[in-house]
Coordinates of C-alpha atoms in Angstrom, one line a residue:
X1 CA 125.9 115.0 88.5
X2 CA 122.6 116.0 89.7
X3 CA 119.8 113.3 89.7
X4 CA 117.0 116.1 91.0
X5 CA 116.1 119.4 89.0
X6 CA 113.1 121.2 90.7
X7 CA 111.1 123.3 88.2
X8 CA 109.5 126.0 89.8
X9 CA 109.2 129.8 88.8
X10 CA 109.0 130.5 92.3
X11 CA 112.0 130.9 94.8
X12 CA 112.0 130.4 98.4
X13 CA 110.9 133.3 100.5
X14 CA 109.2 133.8 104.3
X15 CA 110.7 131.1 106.6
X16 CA 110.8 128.9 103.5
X17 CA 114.8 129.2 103.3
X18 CA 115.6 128.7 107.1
X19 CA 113.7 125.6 107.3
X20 CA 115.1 124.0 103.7
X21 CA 118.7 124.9 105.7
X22 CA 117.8 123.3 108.6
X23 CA 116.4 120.0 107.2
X24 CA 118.9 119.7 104.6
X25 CA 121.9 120.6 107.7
X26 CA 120.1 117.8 109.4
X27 CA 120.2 115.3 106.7
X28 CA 123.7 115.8 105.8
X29 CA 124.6 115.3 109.6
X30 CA 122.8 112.2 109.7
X31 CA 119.9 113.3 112.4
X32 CA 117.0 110.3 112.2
X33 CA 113.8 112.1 112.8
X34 CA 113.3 115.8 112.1
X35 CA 110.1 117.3 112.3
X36 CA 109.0 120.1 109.1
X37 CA 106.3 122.3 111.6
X38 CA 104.4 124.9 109.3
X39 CA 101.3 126.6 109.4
X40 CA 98.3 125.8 106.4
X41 CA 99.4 127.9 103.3
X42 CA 103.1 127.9 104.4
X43 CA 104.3 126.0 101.4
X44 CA 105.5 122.8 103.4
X45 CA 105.2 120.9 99.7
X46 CA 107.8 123.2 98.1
X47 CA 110.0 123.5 100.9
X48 CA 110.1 119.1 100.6
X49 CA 110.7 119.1 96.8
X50 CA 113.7 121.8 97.9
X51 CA 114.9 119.6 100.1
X52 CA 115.0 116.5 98.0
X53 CA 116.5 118.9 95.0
X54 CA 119.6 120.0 97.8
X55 CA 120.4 116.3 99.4
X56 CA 119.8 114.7 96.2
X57 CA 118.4 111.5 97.5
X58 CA 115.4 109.0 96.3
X59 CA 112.4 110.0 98.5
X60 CA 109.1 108.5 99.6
X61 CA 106.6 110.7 100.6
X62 CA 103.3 108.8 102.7
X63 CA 99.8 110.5 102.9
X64 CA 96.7 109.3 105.0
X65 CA 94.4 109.1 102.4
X66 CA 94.5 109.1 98.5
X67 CA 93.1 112.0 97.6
X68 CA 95.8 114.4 99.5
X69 CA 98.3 111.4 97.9
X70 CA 96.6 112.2 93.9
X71 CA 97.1 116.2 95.2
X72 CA 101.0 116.0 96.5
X73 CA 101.9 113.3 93.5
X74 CA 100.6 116.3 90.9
X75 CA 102.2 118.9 92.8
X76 CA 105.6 117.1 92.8
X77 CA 105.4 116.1 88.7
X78 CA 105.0 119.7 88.3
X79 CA 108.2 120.3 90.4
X80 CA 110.2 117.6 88.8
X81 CA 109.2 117.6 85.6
X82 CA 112.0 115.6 84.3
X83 CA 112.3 112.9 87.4
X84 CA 110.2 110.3 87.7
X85 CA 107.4 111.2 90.5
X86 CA 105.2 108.1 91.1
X87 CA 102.0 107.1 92.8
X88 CA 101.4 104.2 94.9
X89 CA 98.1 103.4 96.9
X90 CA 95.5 100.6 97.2
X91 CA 94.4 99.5 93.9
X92 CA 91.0 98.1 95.2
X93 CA 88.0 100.6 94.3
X94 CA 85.7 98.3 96.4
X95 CA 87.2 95.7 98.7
X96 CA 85.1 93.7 101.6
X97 CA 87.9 92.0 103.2
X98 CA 86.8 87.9 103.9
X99 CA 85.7 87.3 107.9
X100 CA 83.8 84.8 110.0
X101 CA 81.5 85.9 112.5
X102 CA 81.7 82.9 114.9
X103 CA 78.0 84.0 116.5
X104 CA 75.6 83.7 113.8
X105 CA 77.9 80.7 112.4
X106 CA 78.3 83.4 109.0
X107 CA 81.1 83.5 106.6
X108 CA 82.2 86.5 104.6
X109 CA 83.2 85.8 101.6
X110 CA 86.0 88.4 100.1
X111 CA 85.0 90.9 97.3
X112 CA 86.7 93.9 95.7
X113 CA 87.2 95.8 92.5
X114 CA 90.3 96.6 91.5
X115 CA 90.8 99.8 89.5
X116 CA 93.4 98.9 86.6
X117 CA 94.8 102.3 86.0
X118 CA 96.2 102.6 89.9
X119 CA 97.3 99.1 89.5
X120 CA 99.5 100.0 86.3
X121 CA 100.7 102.7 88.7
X122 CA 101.4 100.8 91.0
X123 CA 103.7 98.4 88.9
X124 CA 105.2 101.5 87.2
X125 CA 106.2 102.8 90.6
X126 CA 108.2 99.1 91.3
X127 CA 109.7 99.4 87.8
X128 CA 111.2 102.8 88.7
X129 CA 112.8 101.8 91.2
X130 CA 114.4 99.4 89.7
X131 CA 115.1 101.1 86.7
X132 CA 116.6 104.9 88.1
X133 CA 117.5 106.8 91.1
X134 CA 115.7 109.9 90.5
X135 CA 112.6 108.6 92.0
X136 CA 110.2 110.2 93.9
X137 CA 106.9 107.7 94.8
X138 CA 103.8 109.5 96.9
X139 CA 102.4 106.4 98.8
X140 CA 99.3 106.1 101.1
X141 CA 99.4 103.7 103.6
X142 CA 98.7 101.4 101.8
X143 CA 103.0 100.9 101.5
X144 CA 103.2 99.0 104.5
X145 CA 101.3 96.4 103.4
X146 CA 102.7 93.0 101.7
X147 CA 104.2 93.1 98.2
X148 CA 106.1 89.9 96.6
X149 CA 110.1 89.7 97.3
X150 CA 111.7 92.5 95.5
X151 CA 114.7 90.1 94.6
X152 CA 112.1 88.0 92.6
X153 CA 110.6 90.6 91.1
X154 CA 113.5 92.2 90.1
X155 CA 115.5 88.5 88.8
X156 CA 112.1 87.7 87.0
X157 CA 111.7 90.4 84.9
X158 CA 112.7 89.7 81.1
X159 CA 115.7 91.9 79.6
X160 CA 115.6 91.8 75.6
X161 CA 118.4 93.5 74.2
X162 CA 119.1 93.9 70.2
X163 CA 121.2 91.7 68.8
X164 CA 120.3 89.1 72.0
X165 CA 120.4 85.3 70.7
X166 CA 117.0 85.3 72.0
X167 CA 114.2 82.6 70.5
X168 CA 111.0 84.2 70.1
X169 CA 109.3 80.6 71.5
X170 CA 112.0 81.4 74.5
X171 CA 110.7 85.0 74.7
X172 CA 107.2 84.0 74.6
X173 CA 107.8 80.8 77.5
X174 CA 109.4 83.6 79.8
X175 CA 106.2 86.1 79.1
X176 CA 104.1 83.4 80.8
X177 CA 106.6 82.5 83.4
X178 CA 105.8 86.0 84.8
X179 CA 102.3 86.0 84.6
X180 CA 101.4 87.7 80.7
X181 CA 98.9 86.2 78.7
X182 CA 98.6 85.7 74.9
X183 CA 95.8 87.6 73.4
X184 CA 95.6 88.3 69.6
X185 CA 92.3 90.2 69.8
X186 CA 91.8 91.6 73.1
X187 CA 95.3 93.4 73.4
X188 CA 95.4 94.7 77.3
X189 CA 97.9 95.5 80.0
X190 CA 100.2 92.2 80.6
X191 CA 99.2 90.8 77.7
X192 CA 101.2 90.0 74.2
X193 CA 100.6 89.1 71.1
X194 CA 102.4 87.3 68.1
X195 CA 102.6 88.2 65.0
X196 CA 104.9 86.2 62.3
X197 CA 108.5 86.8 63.1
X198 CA 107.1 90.0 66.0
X199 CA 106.2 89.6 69.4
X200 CA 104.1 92.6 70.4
X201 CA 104.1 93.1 74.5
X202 CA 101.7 95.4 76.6
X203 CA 103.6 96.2 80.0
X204 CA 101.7 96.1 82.8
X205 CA 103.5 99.5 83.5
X206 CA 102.7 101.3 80.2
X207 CA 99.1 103.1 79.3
X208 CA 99.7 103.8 76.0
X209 CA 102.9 102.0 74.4
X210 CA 103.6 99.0 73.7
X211 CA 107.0 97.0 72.8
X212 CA 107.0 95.3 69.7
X213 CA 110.1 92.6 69.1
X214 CA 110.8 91.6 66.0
X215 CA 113.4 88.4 65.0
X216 CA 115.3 87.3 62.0
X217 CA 115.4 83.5 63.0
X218 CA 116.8 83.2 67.2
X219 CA 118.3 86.8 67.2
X220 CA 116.6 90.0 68.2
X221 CA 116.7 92.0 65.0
X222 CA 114.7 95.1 66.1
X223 CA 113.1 96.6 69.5
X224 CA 110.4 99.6 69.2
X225 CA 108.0 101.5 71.0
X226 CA 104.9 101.7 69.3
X227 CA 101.3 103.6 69.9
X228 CA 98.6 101.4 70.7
X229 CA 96.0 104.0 69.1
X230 CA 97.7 104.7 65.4
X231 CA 100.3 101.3 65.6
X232 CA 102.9 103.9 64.4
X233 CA 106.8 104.0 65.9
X234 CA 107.5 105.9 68.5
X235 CA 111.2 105.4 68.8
X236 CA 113.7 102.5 68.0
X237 CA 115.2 100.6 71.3
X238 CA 118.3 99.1 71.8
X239 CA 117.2 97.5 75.1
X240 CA 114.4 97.1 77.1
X241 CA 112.9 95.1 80.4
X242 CA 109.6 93.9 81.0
X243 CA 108.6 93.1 83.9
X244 CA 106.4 90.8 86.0
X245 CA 102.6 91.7 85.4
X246 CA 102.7 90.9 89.4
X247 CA 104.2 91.7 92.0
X248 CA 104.1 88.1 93.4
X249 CA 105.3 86.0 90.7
X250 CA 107.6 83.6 91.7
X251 CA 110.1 81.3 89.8
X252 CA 109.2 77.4 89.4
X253 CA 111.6 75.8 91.4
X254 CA 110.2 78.0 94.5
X255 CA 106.7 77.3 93.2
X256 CA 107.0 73.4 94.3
X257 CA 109.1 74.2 97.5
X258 CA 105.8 76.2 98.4
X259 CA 103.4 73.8 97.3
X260 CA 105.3 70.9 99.5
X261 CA 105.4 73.4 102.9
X262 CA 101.5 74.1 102.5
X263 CA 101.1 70.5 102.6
X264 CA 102.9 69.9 105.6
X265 CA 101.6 72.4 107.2
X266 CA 97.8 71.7 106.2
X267 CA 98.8 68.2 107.8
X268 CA 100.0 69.3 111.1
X269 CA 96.8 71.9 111.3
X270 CA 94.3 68.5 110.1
X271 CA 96.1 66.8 113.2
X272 CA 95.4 70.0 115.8
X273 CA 92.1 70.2 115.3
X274 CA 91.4 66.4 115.1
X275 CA 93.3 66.2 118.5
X276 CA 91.2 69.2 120.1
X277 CA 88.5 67.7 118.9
X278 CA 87.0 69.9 116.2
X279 CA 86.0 67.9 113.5
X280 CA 84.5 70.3 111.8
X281 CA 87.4 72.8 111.5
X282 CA 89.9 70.1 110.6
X283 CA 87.4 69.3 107.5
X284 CA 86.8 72.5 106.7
X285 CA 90.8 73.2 106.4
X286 CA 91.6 70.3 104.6
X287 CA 88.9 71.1 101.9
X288 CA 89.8 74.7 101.6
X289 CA 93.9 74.4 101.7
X290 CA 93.4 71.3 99.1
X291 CA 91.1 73.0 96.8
X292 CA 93.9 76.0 97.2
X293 CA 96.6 74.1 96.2
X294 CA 95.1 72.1 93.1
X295 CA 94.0 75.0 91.8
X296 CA 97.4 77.3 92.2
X297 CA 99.3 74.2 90.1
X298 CA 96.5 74.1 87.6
X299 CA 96.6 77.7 87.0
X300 CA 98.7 79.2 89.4
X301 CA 96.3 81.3 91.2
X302 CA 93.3 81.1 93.7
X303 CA 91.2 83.0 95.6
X304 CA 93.2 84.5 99.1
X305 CA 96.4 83.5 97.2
X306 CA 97.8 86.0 98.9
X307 CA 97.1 83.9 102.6
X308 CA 99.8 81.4 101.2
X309 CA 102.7 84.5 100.8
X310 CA 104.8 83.5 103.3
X311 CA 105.6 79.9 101.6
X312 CA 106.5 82.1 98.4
X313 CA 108.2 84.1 100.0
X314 CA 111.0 81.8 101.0
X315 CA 109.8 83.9 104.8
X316 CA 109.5 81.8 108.0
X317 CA 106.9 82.2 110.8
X318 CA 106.4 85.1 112.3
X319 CA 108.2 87.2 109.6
X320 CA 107.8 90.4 108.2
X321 CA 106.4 90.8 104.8
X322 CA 108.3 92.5 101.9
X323 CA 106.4 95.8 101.5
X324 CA 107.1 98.7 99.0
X325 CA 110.1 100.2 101.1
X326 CA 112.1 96.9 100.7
X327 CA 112.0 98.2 96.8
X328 CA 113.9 101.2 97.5
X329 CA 117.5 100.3 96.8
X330 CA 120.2 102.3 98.6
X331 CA 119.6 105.8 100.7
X332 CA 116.6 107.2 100.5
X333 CA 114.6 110.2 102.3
X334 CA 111.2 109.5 104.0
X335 CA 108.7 112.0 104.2
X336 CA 104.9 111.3 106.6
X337 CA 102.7 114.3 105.4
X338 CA 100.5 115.3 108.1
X339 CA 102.1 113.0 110.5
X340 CA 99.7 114.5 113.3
X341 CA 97.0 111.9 111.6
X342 CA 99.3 109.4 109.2
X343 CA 101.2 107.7 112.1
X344 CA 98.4 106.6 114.3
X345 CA 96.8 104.8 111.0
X346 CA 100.1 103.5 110.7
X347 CA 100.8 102.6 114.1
X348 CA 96.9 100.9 114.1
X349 CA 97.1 99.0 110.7
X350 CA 98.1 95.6 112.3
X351 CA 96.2 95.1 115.1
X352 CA 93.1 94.9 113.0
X353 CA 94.2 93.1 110.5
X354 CA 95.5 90.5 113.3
X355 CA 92.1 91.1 115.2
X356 CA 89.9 89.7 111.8
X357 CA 92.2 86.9 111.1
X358 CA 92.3 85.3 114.6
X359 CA 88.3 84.0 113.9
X360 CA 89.4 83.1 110.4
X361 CA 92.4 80.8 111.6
X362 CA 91.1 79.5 114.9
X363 CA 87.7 77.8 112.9
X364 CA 89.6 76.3 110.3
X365 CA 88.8 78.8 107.1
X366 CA 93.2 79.7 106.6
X367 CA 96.5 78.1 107.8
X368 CA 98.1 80.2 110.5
X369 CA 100.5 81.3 107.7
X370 CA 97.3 83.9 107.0
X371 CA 99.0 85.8 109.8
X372 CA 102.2 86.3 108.0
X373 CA 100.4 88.4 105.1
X374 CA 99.6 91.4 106.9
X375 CA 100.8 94.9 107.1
X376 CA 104.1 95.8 109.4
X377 CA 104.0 96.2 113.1
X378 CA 105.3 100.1 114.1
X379 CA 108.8 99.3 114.9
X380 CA 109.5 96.9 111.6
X381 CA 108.3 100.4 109.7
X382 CA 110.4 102.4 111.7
X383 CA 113.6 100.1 111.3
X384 CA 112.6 100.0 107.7
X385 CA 113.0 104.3 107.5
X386 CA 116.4 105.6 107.2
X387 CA 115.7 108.9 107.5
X388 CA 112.8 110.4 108.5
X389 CA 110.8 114.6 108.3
X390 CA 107.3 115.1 109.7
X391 CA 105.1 117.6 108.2
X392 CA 102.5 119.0 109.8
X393 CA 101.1 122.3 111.2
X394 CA 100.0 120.5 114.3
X395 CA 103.0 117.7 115.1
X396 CA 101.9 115.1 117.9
X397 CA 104.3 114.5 121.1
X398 CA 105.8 111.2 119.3
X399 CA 107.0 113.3 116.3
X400 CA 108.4 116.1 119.0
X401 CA 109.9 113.3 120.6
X402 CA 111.7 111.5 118.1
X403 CA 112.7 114.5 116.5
X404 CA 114.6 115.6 120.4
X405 CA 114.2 119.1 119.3
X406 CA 115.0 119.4 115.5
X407 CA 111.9 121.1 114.5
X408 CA 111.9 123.6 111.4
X409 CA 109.2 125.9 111.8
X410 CA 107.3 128.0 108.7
X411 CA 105.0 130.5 110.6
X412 CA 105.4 133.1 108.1
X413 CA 103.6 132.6 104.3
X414 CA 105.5 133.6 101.8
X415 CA 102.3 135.1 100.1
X416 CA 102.4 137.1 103.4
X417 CA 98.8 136.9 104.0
X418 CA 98.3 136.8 108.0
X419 CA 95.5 135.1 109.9
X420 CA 92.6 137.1 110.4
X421 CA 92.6 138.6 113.9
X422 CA 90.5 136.1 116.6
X423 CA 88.4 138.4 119.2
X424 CA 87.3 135.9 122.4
X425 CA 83.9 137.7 124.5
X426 CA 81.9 136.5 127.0
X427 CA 79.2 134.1 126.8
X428 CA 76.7 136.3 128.8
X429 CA 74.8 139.1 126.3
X430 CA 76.3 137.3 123.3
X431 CA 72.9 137.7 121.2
X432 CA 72.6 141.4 121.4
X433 CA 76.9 140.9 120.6
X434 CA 75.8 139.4 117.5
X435 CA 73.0 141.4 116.3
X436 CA 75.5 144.7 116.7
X437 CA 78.3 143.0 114.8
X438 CA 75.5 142.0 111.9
X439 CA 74.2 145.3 111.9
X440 CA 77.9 147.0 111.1
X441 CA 78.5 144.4 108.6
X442 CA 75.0 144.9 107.2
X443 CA 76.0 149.0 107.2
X444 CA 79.1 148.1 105.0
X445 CA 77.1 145.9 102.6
X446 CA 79.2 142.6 103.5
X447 CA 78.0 139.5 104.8
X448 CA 77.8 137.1 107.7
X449 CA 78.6 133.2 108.6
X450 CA 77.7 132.7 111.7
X451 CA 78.6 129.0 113.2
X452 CA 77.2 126.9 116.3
X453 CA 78.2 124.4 118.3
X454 CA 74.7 122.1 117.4
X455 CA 71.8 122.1 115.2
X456 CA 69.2 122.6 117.4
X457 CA 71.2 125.8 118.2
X458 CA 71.7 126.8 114.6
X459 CA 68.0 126.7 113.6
X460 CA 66.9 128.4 117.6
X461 CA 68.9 131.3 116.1
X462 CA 67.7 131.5 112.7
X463 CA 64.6 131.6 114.0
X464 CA 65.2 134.6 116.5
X465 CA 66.9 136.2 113.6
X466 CA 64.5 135.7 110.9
X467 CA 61.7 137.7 113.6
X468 CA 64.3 140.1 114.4
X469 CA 64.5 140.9 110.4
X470 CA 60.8 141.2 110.1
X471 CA 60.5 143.3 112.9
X472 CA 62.9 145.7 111.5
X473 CA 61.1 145.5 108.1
X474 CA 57.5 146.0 110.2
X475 CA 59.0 149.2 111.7
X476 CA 60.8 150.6 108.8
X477 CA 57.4 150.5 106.5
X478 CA 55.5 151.8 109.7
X479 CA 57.8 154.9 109.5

């Protein structure tokens, strides 16, 4: 049965179907790297939601930047109106990242905003994937950076089915195990509230529906979807999952396990710096990693929590971090949209983030753990990738490369519109070039953009031309 059913009045045309052949040939016969070469207007998005409709396979699809991520994700929903097509990318509307500037002796404290409505898509994206197969998630970067262990997330997440002998004190004890909070008045994202005999839950994947759970004494009696505008029924469940309003939450039993690592190893770091003799650095670390930790079993979170990832984790030294490609279950399709400019910010990511933390770790502010909560290195990415198409119109020498020759090229639009014809003259008498290619334009009643390399250049000529015209004007009312 087909999981993909692209929706699209259009059908492919120009070098559309030759290259959909080609990728999907090279899919099927297990190539790694193929590269998807067309020119701007070519229809490169429609000839990948073609391609993911033939091999019917889940598919990621990375950008490198949101905006052309927000533009592809809209594109694709309208091609698959009856898949899920979801969006992943930073959630942080402002972030300043925390540093230490070892010179003037200043620390940077960490700020950001995050923007709730890209974090609900974020956690609706997650969800998906553990929900269906017919995903499709548009992803910036942003996707090789940390996430909490997908087995966690997954075995934490709360599965209420009717009939279920199911307490609703034992419904409401495993809400706050993953992270929801009661609220009876302010009814948000990740929140519940209780009612009588009903539970009411607000996923931190939905916008605009909530659950509501109703019991006759331990037994789940009723599941429905309800509007959080009007309150009214949407439809009547027989089963639903909620899960964590985080990505990090972590059961209790791994909870101590971390608490009692981080303790070890804020010893053995106290000790290194005492032995070096930085006093300083070993108080600094033992005030910040204690503070860390009291607050964390107080209320389970802290400032930089995500610094202490690895411990949760269950990861050792030196790791790699579980990202949003360790979410996809099974075979799945990669697709790096403008590779030409997404891999190098790829290929760059961790470097920098290493580069910041070294100050940060050497002058006591983190535990070396810090290191382990970064983005992935190159090759971890790559050996994360089954199989993998670059789009661009102008493919770098790695894509070429790895691709060994499979390249599908779209030269040809298939609104057949061509590229306007480019003329190349001389340098020398290029002035009195121009003024005769304004003057036959001028003659036809059109108009002219005329481009420079500076702007000393651009207002040099405005000026020339702005004489020129009232020279003409001068000799014209003369006449």
């Amino acid at each position: 049965m087909e999981l993909f059913k692209l929706n699209s009045k259009f059908k492919p045309c120009g070098d559309q179907p030759q290259a959909i052949d080609k990728l999907v040939e090279g899919i099927k016969d297990g190539l790694r790297t193929q590269v998807l070469l067309g020119v701007t207007g070519s229809g490169k998005t429609f000839t990948m939601a073609n391609v993911i409709e033939r091999v019917q396979k889940p598919a990621l699809i990375i950008a490198h930047n949101k905006t052309l991520a927000a533009q592809l994700c809209n594109e694709f929903r309208e091609f698959f109106p009856d898949n899920r097509v979801e969006f992943f990318v930073s959630y942080y509307d402002y972030y300043q990242p925390e540093a230490y500037v070892p010179r003037t002796d200043t620390y940077i404290e960490k700020e950001l905003e995050v923007n709730d409505e890209i974090d609900r898509l974020r956690n609706s994206a997650t969800s998906s994937l553990c929900e269906r197969n017919d995903v499709i998630v548009v992803a910036s970067v942003s996707c090789i950076y940390g996430l909490g262990a997908p087995e966690e997330y997954f075995s934490m997440s709360v599965s209420i089915r009717e009939g279920d002998e199911l307490g609703r004190e034992t419904l409401i004890e495993k809400l706050i195990a993953i992270q929801y909070t009661r609220s009876d008045i302010d009814f948000v994202r990740s929140t519940f509230r209780v009612r009588g005999d009903t539970v009411e839950i607000f996923p931190a994947n939905f916008s605009e529906v909530s659950v509501k759970v109703e019991f006759f004494g331990d037994t789940v009696d009723r599941i429905t979807e309800c509007s959080l505008v009007t309150g009214k029924t949407i439809r009547t469940l027989s089963h639903t999952v909620i899960f964590p309003a985080t990505h990090y939450v972590i059961g209790e039993s791994r909870r101590e396990n971390a608490f009692l690592e981080i303790g070890k190893d804020l010893i053995e770091r106290e000790r290194y710096f005492k032995d070096n003799d930085k006093l300083i650095e070993a108080q600094r670390i033992k005030e910040r990693v204690g503070y860390d930790l009291e607050m964390m079993r107080e209320i389970g979170y802290c400032s930089g929590i995500e610094n202490y990832s690895r411990y949760f984790d269950g990861r050792k030294s030196g790791e790699p971090p579980y990202t949003l490609l360790d979410f996809f279950r099974g075979d799945f399709i990669t697709f790096i949209d403008e590779s030409h400019m997404t891999i190098p910010q790829i290929r760059g990511m961790y470097n920098g983030d290493r580069a910041r933390k070294d100050n940060l770790v050497g002058y006591g502010f983190r535990l070396p753990a810090a290191y382990d909560n970064r983005p992935l290195k190159f090759d971890e990415f790559n050996s994360r990738i089954r199989q993998l198409i670059c789009v661009s119109a102008t493919p770098a020498e790695y894509e070429l490369k790895e691709a060994n020759g499979e390249v599908a090229e779209q030269l040809i639009r298939p609104t057949g519109l061509l590229d306007p014809e480019v003329i190349v003259k001389k340098t020398e008498g290029q002035i009195d070039d121009l003024m005769s290619e304004i003057e036959e334009i001028v003659k036809k009643k059109g108009r002219v953009l005329v481009t420079t390399l500076t702007k000393k250049m651009a207002e040099a000529l405005t000026t020339y031309l702005t004489e020129c015209t009232r020279t003409l004007i001068r000799s014209t009312v003369s006449r």
